[in-house]
Tab-separated table of C-alpha atoms and ligand atoms in Angstrom:
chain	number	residue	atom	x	y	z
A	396	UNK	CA	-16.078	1.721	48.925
A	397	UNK	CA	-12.997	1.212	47.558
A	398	UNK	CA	-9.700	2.729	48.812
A	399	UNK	CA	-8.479	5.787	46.901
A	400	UNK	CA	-5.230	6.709	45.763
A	401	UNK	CA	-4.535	9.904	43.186
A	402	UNK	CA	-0.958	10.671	41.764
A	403	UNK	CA	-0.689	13.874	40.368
A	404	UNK	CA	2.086	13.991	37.435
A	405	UNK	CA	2.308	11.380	34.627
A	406	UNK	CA	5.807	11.666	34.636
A	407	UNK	CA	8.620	8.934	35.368
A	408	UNK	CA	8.088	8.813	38.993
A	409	UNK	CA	4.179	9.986	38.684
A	410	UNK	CA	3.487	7.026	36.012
A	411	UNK	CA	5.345	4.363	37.624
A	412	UNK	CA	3.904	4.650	40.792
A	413	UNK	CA	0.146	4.788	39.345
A	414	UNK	CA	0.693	2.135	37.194
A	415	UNK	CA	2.458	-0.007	39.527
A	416	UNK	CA	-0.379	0.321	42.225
A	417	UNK	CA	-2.717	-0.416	39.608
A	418	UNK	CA	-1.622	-3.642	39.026
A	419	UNK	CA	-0.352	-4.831	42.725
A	420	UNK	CA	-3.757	-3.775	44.116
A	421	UNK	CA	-6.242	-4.427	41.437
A	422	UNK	CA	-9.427	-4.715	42.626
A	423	UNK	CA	-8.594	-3.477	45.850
A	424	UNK	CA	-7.469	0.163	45.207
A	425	UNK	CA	-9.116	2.949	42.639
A	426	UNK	CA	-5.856	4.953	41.135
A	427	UNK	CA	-6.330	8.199	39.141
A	428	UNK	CA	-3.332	9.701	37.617
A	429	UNK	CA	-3.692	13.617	36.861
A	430	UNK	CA	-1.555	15.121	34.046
A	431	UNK	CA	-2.549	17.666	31.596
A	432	UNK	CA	-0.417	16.274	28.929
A	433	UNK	CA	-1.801	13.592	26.418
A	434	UNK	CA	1.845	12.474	25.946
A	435	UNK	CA	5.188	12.818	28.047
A	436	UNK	CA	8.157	14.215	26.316
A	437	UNK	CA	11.090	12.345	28.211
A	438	UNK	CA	13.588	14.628	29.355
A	439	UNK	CA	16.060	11.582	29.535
A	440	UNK	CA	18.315	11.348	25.863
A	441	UNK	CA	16.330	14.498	24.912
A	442	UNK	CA	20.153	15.373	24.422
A	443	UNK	CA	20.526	12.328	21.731
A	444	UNK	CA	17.756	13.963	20.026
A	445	UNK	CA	19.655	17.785	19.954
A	446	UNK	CA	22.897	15.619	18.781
A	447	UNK	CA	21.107	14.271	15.644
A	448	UNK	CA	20.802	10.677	17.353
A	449	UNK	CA	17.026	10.121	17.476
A	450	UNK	CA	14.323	11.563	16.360
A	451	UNK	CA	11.881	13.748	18.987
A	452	UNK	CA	8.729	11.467	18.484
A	453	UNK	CA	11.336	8.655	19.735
A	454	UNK	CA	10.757	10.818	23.071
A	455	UNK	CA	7.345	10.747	23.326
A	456	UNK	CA	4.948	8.028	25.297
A	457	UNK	CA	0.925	8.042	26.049
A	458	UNK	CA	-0.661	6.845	28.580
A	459	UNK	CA	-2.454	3.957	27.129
A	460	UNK	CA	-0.798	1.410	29.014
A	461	UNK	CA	-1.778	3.306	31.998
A	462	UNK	CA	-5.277	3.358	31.311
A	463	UNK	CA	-4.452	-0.750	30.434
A	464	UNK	CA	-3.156	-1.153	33.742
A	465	UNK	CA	-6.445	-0.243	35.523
A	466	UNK	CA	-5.399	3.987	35.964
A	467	UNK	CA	-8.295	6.072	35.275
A	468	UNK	CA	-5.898	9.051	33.729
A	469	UNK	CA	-7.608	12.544	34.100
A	470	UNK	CA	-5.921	15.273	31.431
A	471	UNK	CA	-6.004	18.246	33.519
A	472	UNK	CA	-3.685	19.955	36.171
A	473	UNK	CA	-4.058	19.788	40.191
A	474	UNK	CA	-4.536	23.392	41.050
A	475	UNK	CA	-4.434	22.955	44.555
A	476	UNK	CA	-4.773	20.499	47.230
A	477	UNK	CA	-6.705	20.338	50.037
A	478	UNK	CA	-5.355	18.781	52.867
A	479	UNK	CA	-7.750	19.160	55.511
A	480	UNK	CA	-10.496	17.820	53.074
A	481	UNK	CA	-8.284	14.930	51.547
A	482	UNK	CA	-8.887	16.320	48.115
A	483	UNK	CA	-7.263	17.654	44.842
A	484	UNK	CA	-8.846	20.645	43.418
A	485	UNK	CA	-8.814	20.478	39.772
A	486	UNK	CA	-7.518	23.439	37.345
A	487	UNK	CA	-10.668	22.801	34.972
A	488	UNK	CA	-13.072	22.782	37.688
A	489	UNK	CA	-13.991	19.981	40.177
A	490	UNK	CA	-12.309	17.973	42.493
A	491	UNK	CA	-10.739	14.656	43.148
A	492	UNK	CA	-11.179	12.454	47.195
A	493	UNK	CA	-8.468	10.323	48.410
A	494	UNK	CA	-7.099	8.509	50.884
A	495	UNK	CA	-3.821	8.445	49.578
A	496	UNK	CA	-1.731	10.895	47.071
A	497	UNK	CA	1.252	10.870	45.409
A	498	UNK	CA	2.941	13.888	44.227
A	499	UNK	CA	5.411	13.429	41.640
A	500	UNK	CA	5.738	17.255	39.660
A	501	UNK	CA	9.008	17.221	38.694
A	502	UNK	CA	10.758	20.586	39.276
A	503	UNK	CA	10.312	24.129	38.566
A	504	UNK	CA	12.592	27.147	37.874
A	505	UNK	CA	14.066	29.519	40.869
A	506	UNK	CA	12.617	33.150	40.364
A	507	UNK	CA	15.430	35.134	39.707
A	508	UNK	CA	18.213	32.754	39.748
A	509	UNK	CA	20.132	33.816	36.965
A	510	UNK	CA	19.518	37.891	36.951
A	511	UNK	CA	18.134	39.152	33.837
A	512	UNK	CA	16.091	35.854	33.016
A	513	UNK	CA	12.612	34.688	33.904
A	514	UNK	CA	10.160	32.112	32.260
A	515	UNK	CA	8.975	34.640	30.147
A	516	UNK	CA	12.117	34.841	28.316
A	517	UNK	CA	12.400	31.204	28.282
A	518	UNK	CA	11.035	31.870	23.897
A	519	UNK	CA	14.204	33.578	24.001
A	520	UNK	CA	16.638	31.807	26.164
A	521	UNK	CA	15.026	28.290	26.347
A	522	UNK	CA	15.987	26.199	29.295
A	523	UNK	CA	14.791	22.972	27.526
A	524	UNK	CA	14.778	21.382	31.040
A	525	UNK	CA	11.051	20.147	30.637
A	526	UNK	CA	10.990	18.273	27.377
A	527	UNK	CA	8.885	19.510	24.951
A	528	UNK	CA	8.249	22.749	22.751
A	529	UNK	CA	11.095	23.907	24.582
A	530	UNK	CA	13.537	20.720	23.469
A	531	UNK	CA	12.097	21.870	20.150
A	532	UNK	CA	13.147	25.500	20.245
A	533	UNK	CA	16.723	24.863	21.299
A	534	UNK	CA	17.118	22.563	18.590
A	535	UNK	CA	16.193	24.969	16.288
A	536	UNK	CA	18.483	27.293	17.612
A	537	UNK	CA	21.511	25.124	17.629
A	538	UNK	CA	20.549	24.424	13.588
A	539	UNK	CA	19.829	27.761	12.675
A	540	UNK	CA	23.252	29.368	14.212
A	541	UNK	CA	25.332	30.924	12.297
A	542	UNK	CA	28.553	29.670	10.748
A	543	UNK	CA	30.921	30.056	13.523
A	544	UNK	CA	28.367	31.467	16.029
A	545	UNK	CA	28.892	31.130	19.742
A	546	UNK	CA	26.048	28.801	21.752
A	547	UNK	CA	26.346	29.406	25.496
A	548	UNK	CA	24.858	27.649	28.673
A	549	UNK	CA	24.496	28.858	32.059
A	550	UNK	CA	24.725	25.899	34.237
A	551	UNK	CA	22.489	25.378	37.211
A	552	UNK	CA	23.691	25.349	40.979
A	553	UNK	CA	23.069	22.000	42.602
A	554	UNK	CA	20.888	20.328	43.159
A	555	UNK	CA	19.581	20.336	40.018
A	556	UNK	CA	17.519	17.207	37.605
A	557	UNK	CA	20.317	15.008	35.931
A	558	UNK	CA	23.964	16.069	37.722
A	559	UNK	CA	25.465	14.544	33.818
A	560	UNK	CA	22.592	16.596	31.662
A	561	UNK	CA	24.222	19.638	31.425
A	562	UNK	CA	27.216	17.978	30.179
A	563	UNK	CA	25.912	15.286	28.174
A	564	UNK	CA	24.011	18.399	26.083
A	565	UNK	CA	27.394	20.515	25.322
A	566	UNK	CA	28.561	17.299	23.825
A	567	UNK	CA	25.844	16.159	21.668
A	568	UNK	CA	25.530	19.685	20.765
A	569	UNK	CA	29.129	19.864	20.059
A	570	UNK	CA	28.555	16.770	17.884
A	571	UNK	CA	25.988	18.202	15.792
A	572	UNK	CA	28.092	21.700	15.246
A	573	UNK	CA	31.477	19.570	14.852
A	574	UNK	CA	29.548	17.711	11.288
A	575	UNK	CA	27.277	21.318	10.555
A	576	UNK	CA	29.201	24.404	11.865
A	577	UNK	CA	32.485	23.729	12.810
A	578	UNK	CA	34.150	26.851	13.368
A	579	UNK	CA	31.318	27.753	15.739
A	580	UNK	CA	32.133	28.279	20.135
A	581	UNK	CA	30.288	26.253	23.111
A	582	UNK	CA	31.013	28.163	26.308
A	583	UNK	CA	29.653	27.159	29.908
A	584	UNK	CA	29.083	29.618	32.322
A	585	UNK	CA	28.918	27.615	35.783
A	586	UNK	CA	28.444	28.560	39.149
A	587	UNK	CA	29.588	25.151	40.304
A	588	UNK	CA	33.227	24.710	41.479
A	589	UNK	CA	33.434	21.375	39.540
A	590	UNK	CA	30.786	18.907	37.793
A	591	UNK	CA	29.968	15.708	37.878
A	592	UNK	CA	31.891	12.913	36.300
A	593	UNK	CA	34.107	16.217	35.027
A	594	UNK	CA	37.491	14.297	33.737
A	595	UNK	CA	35.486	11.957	31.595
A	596	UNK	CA	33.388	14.708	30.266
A	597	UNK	CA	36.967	16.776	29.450
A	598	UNK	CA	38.618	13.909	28.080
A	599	UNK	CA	35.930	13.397	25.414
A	600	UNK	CA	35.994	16.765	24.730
A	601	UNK	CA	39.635	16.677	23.758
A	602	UNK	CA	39.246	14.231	22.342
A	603	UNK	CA	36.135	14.901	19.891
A	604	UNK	CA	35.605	18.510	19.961
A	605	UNK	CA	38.714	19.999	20.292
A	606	UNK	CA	38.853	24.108	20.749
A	607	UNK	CA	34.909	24.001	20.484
A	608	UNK	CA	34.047	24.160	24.435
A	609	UNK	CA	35.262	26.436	26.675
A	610	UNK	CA	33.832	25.704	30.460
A	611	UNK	CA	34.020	28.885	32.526
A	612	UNK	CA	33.935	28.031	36.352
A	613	UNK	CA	32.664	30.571	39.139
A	614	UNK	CA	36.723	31.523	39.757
A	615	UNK	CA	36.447	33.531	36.636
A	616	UNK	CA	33.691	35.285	38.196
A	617	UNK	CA	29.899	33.245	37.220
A	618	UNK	CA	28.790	34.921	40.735
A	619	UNK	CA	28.135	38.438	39.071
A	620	UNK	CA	26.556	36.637	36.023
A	621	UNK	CA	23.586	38.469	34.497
A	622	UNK	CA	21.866	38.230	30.878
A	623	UNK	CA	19.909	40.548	28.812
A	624	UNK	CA	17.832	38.131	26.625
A	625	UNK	CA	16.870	41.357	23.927
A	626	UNK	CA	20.162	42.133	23.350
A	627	UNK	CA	21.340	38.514	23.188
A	628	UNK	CA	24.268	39.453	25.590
A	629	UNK	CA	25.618	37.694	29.013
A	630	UNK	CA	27.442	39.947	31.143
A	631	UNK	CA	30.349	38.426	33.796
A	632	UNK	CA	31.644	40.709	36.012
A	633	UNK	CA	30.666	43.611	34.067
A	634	UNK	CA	32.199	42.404	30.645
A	635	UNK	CA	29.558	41.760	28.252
A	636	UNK	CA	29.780	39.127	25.779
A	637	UNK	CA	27.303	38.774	22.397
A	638	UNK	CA	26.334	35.467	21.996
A	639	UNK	CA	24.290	33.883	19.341
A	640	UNK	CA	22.074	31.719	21.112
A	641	UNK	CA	21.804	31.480	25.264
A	642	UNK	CA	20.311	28.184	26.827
A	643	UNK	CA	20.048	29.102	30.277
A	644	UNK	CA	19.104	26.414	33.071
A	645	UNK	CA	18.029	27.816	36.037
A	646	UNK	CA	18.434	26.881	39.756
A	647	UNK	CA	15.408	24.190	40.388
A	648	UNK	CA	13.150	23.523	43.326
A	649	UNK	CA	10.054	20.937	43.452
A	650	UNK	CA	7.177	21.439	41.260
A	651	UNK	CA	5.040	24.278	42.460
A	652	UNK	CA	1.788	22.183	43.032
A	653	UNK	CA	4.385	20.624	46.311
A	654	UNK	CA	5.063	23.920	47.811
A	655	UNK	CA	1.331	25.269	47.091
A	656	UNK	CA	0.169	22.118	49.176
A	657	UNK	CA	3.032	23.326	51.654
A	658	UNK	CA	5.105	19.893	51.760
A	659	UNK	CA	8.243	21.983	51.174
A	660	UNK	CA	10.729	23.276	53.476
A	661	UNK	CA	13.429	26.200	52.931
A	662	UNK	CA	15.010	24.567	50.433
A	663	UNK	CA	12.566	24.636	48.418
A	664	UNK	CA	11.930	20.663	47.957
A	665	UNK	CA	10.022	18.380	49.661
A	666	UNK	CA	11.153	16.592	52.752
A	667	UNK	CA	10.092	12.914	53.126
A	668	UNK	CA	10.950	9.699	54.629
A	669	UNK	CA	13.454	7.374	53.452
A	670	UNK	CA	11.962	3.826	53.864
A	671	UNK	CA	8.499	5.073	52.066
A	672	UNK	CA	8.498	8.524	50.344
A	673	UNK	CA	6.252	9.761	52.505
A	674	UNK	CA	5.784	13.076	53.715
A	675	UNK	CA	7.349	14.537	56.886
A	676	UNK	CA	4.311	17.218	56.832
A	677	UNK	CA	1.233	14.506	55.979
A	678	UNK	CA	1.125	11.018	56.561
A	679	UNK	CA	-1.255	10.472	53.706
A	680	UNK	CA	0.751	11.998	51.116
A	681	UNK	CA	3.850	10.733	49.473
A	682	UNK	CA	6.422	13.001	47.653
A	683	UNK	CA	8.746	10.952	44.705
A	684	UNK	CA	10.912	11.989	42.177
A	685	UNK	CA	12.539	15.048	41.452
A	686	UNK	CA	10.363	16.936	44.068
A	687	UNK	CA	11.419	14.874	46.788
A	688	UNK	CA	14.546	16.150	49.535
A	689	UNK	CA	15.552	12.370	50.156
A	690	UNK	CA	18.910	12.175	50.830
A	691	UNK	CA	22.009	11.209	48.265
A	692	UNK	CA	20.316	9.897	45.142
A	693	UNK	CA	20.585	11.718	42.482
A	694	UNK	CA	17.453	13.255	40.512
A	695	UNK	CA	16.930	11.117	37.768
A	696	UNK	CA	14.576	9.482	36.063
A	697	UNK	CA	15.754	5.747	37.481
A	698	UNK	CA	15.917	7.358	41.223
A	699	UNK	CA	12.015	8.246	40.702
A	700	UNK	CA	11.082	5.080	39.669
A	701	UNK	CA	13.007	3.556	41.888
A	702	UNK	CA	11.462	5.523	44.411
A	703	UNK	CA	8.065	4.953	43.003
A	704	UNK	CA	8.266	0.647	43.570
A	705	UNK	CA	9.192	1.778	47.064
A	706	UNK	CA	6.212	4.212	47.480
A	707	UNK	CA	3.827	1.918	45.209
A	708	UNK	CA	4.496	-0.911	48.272
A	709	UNK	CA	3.906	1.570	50.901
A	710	UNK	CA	0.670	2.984	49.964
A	711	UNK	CA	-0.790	-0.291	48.951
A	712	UNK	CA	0.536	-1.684	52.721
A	713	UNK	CA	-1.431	1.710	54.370
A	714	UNK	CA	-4.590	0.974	52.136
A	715	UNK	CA	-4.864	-2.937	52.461
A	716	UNK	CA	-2.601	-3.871	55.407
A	717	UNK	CA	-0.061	-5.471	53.257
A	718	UNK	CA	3.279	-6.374	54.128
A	719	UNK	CA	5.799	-4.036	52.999
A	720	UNK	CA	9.510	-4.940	52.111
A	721	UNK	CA	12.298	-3.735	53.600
A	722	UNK	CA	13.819	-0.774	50.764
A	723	UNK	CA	16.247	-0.663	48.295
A	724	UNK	CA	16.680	2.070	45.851
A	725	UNK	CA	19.222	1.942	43.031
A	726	UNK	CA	20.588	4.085	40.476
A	727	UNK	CA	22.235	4.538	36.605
A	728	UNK	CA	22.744	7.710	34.322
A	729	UNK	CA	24.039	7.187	31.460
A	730	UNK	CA	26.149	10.230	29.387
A	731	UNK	CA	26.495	10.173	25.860
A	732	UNK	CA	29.917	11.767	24.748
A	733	UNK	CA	29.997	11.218	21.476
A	734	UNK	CA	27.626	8.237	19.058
A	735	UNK	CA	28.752	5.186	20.116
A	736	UNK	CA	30.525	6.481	23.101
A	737	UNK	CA	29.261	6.744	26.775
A	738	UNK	CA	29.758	6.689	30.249
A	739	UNK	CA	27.468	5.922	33.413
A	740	UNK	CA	27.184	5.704	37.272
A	741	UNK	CA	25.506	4.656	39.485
A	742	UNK	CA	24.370	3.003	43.183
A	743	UNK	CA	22.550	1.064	45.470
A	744	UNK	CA	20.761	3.290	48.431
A	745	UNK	CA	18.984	2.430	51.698
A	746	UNK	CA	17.213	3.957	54.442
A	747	UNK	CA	19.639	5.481	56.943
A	748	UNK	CA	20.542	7.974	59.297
A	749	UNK	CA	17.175	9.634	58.527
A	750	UNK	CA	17.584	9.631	54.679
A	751	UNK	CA	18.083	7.456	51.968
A	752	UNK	CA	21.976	6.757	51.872
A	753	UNK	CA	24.397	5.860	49.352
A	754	UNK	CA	25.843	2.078	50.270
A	755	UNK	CA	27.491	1.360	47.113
A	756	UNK	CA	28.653	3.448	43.903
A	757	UNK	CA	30.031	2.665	40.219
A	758	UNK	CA	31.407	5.175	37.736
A	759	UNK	CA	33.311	4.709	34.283
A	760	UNK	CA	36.812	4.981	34.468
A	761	UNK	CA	38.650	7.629	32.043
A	762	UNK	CA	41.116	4.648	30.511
A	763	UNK	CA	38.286	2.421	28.997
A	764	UNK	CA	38.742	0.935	25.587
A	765	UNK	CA	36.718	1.587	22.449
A	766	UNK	CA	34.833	-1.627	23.001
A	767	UNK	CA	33.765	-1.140	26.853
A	768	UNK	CA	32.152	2.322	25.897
A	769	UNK	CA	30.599	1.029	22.814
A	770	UNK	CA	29.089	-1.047	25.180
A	771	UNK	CA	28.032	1.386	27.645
A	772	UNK	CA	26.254	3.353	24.704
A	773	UNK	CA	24.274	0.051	23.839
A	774	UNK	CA	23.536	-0.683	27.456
A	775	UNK	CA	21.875	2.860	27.377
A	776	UNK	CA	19.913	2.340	24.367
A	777	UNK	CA	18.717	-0.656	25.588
A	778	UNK	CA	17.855	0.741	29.145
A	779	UNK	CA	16.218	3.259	27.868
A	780	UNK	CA	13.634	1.094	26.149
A	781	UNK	CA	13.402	-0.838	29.183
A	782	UNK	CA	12.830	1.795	31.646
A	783	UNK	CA	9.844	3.474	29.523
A	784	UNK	CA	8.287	0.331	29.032
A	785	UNK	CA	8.236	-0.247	32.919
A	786	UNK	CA	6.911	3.484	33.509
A	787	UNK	CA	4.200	3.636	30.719
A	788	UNK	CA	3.521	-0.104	30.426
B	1105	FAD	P1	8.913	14.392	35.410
B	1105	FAD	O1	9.345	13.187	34.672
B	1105	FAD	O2	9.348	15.721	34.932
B	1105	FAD	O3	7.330	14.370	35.458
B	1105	FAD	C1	6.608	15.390	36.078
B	1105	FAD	C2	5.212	15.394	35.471
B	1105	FAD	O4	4.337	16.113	36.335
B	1105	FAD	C3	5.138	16.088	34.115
B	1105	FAD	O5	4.557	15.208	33.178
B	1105	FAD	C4	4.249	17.318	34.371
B	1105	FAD	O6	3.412	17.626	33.266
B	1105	FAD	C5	3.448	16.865	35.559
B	1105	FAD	N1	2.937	17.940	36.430
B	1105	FAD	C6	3.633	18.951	37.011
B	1105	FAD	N2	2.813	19.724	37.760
B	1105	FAD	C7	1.571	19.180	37.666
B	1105	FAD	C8	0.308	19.517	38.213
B	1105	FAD	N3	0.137	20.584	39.001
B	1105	FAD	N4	-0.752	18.740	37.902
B	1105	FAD	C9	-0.605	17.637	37.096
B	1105	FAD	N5	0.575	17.272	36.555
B	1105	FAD	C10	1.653	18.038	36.832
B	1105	FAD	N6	17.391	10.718	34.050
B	1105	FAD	C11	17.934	9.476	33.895
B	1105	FAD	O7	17.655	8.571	34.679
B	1105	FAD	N7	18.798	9.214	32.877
B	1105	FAD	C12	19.147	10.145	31.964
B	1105	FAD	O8	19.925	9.842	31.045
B	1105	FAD	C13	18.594	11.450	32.090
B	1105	FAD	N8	18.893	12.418	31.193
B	1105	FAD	C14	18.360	13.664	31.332
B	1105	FAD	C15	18.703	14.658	30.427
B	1105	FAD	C16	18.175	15.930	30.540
B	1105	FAD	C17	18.567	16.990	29.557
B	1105	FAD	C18	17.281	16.225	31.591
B	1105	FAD	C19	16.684	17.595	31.728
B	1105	FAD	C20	16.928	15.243	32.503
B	1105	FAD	C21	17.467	13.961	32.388
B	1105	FAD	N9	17.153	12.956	33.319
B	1105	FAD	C22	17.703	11.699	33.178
B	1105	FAD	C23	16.352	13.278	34.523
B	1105	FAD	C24	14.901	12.849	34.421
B	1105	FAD	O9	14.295	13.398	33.273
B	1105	FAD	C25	14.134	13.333	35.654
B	1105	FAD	O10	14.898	13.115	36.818
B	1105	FAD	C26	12.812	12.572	35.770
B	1105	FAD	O11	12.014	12.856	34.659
B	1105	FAD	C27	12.113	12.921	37.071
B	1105	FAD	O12	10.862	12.306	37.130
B	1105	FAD	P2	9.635	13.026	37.859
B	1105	FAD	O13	8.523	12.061	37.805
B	1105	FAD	O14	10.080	13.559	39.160
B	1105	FAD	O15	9.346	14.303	36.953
């Protein structure tokens, strides 16, 4: 029979992997993908769709050129797996052999990370860190606020999915208020000390959205944060402020289906090795994307595929005794500021001192002309139709 290989999560590292083994091992290897979803909502410019930019179905891919590739694509959840019996217990019933699987999940929420919240109240407070319904609600949120209304966001501890995203939102939100409802207030509650790519983020702030954001850092007291999502109220240090809509992003840890299969450690994510994703606690099972504790590369959604060519090579060189090339991961986020104005970074990343290590780094710089971040937008339009054509075909 056949060698077989299951990846559970049709996502940008789930997706790329499947459909990458698919095609490198046709013939050779079986690969089912399990997802529940018919289509993937991209969480990546999900915040060019709440800044007016592009429409939500722009977001959206299906998993025809999956099925294409040679991926038999299952539409349910993985419930459970069972390690012992090399098997993935389906939520509608049934079950699904293999010799090798892939778990790319994405994250999920920290119980009780931000005091006051839980998923329930995510109708209330959305967190709009899974696209989808939720990416939905906060937009209408932002549109339905009232004239001179306050939007806040509690930022998430690291590490968190996209270091920029937090940022990258306030702006594009900030460009959608500054044309709709410009008297109204963005403040940031963040536990973090500072924030990635911070000055740039600042300067464009100044410089677009002057007096709209106001970033509150944990010195003026984000440790004692709490919010009461009936009352519509965040309270810092005891003083209570009314806000008019609350997106709160929670601390994150690797989807639940990782630390149900107990591949995660303390932290909460899932330990694996640098030169092949693979698990530290099962040979046969390989941990990508978000999920993944793999050293300095950031979460995002060109890490996971990244990660996924690297994975794809290794389970195909398990399966049919392949040769598998030395890694190299690489890198690139790309923040929109304002339209027609952005700023990335990025790396190259190899295998080292037990985890995949940053060798080389690139960031914009905070004196670029007009013309170099014009470009920088384009180059992000133009990778983002690249990169979804490589995960869903
Ligand atoms: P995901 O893409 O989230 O996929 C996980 C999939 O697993 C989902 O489809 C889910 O339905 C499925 N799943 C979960 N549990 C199960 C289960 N039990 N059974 C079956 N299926 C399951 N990255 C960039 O590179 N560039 C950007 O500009 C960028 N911008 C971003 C902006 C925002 C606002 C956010 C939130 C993120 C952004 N990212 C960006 C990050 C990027 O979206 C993630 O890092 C990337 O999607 C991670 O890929 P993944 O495969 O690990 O998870």
């Amino acid at each position: 029979a056949r060698a077989k290989v299951v990846v559970v999560g049709g996502g940008a590292g789930g997706a790329s992997v499947a459909r990458q083994i698919a095609l490198d091992a046709a013939g050779q290897i079986d690969v089912t993908l399990v997802e529940p979803s018919a289509r993937h909502t991209t969480c990546y410019f999900s915040n060019l769709y709440l800044g007016g930019l592009r429409s939500f179905e722009s977001l959206q891919h299906g998993y025809e050129g999956l099925t294409r590739a040679g991926v038999q694509v299952v539409a349910d959840f993985a419930a459970a797996i069972d390690r012992e019996r090399r098997r993935v217990v389906l939520g509608g019933g049934g079950h699904l052999p293999y010799d090798r699987l892939v778990l790319a999940p994405g994250i999920d929420f920290v119980d009780g990370s931000v005091p006051g919240w839980s998923l329930d109240e995510a109708e209330v407070m959305p967190h709009a860190y899974k696209a989808g319904p939720q990416t939905l609600l906060l937009a209408k949120m932002i549109e339905s606020l009232p004239q001179g209304g306050v939007f806040a966001m509690i930022a998430p501890p690291e590490p968190y999915r996209c270091p920029p995203g937090p940022y990258e939102r306030v702006s594009m939100i900030a460009h959608y208020l500054k044309g709709k409802n410009p008297a109204a207030k963005i403040i940031i509650i963040d536990p973090k000390e500072e924030f990635t790519l911070q000055k740039l983020f600042e300067d464009a702030w100044l410089k677009y959205y002057d007096g709209m954001i106001e970033w509150i850092g944990p010195d003026f007291g984000s440790r004692n944060l709490s919010v009461s999502p009936d009352a519509m109220e965040i309270s810092i240090d005891g003083e209570v402020t009314k806000v008019d809509c609350c997106n709160v992003i929670p601390a994150q840890k690797a989807g639940k289906i990782a630390e149900f299969a107990q591949l995660t450690d303390e932290t909460g994510w899932a330990p694996v090795e640098p030169s092949s994703m693979r698990s530290h606690l099962d040979g046969r099972i390989f941990v990508l994307g978000d999920s993944a504790q793999q050293g300095d590369m950031p979460k995002s959604a060109t890490s996971a595929r990244s990660q996924a060519q690297v994975a794809a090579a290794a389970v195909i060189g398990d399966l049919t005794g392949r040769d598998v090339p030395a890694p190299v991961y690489s890198n690139a986020c790309w923040s929109a500021l304002a339209p027609g104005d952005s700023v990335k970074d990025g790396g190259t990343y190899k295998p080292a001192d037990g985890k995949i290590a940053s060798i080389e780094k690139y960031v914009s710089q905070a004196d670029e002309d007009a013309a170099t971040r014009a470009a920088t937008y384009q180059e992000s339009l133009d990778w983002y139709h690249t990169i979804t054509a490589q995960i869903f075909g």
